[in-house]
Coordinates of C-alpha atoms in Angstrom, one line a residue:
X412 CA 0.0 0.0 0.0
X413 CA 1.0 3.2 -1.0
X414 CA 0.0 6.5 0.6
X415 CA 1.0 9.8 -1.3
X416 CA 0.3 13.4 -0.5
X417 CA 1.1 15.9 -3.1
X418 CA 1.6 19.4 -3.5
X419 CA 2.7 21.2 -6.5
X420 CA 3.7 24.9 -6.6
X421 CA 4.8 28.1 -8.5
X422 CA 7.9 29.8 -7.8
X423 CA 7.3 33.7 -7.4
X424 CA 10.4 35.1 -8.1
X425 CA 11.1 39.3 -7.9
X426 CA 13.5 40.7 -10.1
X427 CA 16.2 41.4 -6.7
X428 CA 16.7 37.6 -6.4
X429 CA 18.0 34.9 -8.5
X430 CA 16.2 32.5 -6.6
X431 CA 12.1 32.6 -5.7
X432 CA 11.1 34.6 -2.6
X433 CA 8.4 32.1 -2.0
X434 CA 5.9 29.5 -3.2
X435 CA 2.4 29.5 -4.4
X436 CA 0.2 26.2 -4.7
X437 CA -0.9 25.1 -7.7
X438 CA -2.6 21.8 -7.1
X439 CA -2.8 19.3 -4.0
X440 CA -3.5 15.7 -4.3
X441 CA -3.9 12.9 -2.0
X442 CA -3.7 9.4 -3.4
X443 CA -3.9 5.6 -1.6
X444 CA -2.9 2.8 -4.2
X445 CA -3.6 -0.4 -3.1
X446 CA -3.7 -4.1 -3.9
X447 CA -6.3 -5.9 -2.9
X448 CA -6.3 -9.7 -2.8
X449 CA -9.8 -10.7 -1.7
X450 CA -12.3 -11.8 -4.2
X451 CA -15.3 -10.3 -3.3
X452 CA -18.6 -8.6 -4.0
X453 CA -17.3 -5.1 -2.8
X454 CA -13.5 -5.5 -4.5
X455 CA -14.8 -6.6 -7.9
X456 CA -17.3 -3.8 -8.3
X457 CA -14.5 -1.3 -7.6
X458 CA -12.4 -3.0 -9.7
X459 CA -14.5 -3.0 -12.9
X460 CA -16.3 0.1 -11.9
X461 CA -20.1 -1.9 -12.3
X462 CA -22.8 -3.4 -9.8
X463 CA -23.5 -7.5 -9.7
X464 CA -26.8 -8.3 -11.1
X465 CA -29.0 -11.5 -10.4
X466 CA -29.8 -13.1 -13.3
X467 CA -31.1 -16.4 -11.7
X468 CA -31.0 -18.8 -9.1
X469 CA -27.3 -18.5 -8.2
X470 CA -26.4 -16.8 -11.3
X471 CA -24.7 -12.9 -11.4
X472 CA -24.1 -11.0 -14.1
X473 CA -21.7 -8.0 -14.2
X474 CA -21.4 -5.4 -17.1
X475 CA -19.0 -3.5 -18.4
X476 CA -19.9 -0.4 -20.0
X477 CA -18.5 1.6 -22.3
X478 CA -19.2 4.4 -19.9
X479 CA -18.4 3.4 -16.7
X480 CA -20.4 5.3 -13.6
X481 CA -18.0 6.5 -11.5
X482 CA -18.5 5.7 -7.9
X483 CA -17.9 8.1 -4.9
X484 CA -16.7 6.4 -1.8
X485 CA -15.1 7.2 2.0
X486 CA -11.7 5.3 2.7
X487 CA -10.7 4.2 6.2
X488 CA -7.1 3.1 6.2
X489 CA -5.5 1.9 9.9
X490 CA -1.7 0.7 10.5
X491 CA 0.2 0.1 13.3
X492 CA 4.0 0.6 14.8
X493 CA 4.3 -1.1 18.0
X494 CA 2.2 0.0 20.3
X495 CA 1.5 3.2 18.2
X496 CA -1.8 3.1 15.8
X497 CA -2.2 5.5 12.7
X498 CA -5.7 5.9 11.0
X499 CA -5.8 7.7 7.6
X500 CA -9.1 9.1 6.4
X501 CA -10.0 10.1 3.4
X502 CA -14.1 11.3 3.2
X503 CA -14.4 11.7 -0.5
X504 CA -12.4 9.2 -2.5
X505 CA -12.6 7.7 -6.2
X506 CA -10.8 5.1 -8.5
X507 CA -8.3 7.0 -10.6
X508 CA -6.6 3.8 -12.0
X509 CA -6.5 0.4 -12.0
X510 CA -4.3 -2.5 -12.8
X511 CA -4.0 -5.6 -14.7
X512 CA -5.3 -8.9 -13.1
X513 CA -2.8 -12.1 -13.5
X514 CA -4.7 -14.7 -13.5
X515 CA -2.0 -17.6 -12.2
X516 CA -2.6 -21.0 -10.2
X517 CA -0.1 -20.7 -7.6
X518 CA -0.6 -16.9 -6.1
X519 CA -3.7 -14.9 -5.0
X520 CA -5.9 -12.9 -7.3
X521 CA -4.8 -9.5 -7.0
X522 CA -6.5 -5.9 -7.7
X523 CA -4.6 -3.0 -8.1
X524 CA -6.8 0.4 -7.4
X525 CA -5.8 3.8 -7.0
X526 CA -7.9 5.9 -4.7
X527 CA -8.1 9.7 -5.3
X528 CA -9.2 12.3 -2.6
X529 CA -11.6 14.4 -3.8
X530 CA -12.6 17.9 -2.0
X531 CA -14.4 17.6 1.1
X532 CA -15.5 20.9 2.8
X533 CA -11.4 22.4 2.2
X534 CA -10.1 18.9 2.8
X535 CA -8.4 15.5 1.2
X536 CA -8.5 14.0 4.3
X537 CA -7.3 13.4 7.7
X538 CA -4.9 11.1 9.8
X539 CA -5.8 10.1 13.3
X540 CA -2.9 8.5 15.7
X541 CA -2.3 7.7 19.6
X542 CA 1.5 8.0 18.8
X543 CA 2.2 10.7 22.3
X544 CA 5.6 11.3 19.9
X545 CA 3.2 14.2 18.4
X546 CA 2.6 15.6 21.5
X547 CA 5.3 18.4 21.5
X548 CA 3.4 20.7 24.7
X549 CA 1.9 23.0 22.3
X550 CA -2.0 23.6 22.3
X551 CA -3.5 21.9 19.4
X552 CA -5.0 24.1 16.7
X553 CA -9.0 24.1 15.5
X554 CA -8.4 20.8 13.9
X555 CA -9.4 19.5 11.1
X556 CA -13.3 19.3 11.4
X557 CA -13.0 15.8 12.3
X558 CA -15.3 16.3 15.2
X559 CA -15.8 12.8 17.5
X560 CA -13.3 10.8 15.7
X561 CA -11.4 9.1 17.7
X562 CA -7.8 7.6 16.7
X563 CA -7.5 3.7 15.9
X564 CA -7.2 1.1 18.8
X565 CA -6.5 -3.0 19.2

């Protein structure tokens, strides 16, 4: 798994320095890619962007479109470092790209997705953790608007 925040940015240079006095963001981007190796009913509609349909007694059907609905959905990543425990939220997510599937005998099926943030109320997203290495003594800020959510635990 693979978490990426980006930030791309403008120089703003004045004509008194040879180097930028500052930068301005241009975009911002937050990004989870992921392999997922369970075949299910909720990893293969991701994956092919399309809902299972019943076509009989104990037969499904799934269709691929040639336009694909695009599907909106909230992403709850949690990891762990010792005793520490991360949580990475992102509210507003959807699949920007996905892999090939290898079909072989001897490994697991795998499905290779890339989650994008999209805007939620000013943000991509949040992370949560009980790790008191953060806790340098200075009063915490407003926050994030993440308001009741509490950080992982085992």
């Amino acid at each position: 798994m693979t978490i990426t925040p980006q930030v791309q940015t403008d120089p703003v240079n004045v004509w008194q320095s040879a180097v930028p006095v500052l930068y301005n963001v241009k975009a911002a981007s937050f990004s989870i890619k992921a392999t997922l190796t369970e075949v299910s009913k909720i990893t293969t509609e991701l994956f092919f962007g399309a809902s299972w349909v019943k076509q009989g007694a104990g037969v499904w059907k799934l269709n691929l479109a040639s336009v694909p609905t695009l599907t909106q959905i909230s992403l709850v990543v949690d990891w762990g470092d010792a005793a520490k425990h991360f949580r990475c939220v992102i509210p507003r997510a959807m699949i920007s790209d996905r892999g090939a599937i290898t079909l072989q005998r001897t490994t697991a099926q795998e499905f290779e997705l890339t989650f994008e943030a999209l805007d939620f109320n000013g943000t991509l997203g949040f992370v949560l953790t009980d790790d008191a290495n953060v806790d340098d003594g200075t009063p915490s800020g407003s926050g994030s608007g993440s308001g009741g959510t509490t950080p992982p635990t085992t």
